[in-house]
Coordinates of C-alpha atoms in Angstrom, one line a residue:
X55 CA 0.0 0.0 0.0
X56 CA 1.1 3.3 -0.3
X57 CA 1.3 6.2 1.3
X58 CA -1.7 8.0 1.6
X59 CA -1.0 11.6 1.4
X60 CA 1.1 11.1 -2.0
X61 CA -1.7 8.9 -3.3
X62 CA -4.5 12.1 -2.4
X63 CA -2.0 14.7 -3.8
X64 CA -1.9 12.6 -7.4
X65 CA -5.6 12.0 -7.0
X66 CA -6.0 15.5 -7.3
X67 CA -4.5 15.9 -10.2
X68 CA -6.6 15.4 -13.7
X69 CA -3.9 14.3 -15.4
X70 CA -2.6 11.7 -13.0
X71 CA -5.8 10.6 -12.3
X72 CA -6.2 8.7 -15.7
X73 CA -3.1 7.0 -15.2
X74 CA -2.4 3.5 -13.8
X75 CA -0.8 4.1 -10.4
X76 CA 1.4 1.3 -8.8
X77 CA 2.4 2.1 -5.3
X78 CA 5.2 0.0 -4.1
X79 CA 8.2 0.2 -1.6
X80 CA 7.6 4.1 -0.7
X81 CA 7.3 4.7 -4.3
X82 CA 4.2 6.0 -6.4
X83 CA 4.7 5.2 -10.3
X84 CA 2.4 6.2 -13.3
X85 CA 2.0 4.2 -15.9
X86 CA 0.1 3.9 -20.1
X87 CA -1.1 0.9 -19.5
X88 CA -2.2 -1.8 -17.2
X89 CA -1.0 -5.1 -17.5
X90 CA 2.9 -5.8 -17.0
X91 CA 5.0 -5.1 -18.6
X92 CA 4.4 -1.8 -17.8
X93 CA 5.4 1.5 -19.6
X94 CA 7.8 2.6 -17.0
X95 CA 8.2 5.8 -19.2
X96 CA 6.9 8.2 -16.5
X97 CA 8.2 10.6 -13.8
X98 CA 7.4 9.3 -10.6
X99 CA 7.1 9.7 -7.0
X100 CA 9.3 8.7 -3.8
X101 CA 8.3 9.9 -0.1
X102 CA 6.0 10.4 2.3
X103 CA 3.6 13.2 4.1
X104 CA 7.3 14.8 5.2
X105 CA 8.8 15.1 2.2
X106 CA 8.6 14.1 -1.3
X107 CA 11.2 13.5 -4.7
X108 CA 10.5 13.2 -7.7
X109 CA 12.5 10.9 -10.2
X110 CA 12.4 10.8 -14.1
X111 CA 12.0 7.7 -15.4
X112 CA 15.1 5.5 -16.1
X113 CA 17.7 6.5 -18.8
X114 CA 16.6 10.1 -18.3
X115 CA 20.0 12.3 -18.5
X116 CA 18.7 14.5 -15.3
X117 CA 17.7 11.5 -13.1
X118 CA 15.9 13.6 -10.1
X119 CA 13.3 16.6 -10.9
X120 CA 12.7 17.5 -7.5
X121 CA 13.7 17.2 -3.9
X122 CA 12.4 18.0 0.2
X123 CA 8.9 18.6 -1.7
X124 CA 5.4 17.8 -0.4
X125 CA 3.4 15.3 -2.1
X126 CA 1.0 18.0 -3.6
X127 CA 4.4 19.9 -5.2
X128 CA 5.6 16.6 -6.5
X129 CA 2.2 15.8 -7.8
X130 CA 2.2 18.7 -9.7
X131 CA 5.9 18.3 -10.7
X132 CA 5.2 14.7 -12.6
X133 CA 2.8 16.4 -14.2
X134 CA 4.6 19.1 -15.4
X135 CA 7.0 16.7 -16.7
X136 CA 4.3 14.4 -18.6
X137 CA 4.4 13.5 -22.6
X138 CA 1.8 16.2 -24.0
X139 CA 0.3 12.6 -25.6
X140 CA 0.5 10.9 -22.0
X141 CA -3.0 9.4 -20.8
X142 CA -5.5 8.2 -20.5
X143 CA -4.0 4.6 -19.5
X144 CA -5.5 1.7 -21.6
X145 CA -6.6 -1.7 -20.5
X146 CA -3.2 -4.0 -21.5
X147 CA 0.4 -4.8 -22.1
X148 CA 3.2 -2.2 -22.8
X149 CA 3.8 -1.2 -25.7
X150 CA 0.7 -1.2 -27.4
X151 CA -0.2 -3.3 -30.4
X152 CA 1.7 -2.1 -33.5
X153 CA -1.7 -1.9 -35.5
X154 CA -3.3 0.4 -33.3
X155 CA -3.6 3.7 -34.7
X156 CA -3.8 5.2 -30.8
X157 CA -4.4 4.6 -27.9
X158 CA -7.9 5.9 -27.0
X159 CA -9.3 2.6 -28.8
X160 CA -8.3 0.5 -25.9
X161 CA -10.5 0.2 -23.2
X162 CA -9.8 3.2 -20.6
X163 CA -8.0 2.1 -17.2
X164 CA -9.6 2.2 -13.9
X165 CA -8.5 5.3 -12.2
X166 CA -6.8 6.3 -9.1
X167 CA -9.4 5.7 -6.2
X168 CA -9.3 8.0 -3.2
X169 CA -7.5 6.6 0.3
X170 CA -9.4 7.6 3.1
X171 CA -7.4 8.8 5.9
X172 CA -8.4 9.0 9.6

């Protein structure tokens, strides 16, 4: 499970909420699709309530984007670092079929839920 204040903070967002989340290890990551293997293509989230960074995704020449940030400035940080084509995720395996045209004919993801906290 993951943290709950970084999973509100990317809730709010529009954006992220179309992705496929995967919280794991302290880590929130965003992803196209939702079936492994994943597209691991996206900026993504490490931290807690205290403090937040933010990663690009492997191979990226500038590996972290942000650091010592709360979870809503590193939402907003992944999403300022999104593709411009980026969402909404689609129902299978990364990448997607080579005869699809897009990927808005897939079926659309199931989207971030909200945690409740106490």
């Amino acid at each position: 499970m993951g943290e709950p204040a970084v999973i509100e903070a990317a809730y709010a967002e529009p954006r992220l909420r179309v992705l496929f989340p995967f919280p794991s290890h302290g880590a929130l990551t965003f992803h196209r699709n939702t079936q492994d293997p994943w597209s691991n293509d996206l900026p993504f989230i490490v931290g807690d309530v205290e403090s937040c960074t933010v990663y690009a995704p492997l191979g990226a020449p500038q590996r972290v984007l942000g650091q010592s940030l709360t979870p809503q400035e590193a939402a907003a940080l992944v999403v300022a670092h999104l593709p411009p084509d980026c969402g909404p995720a689609f129902d299978g395996t990364w990448p997607p079929p080579e005869n699809s045209i897009d990927r808005t004919s897939h079926r659309a993801a199931v989207p971030i839920r909200a945690v409740r906290t106490r």
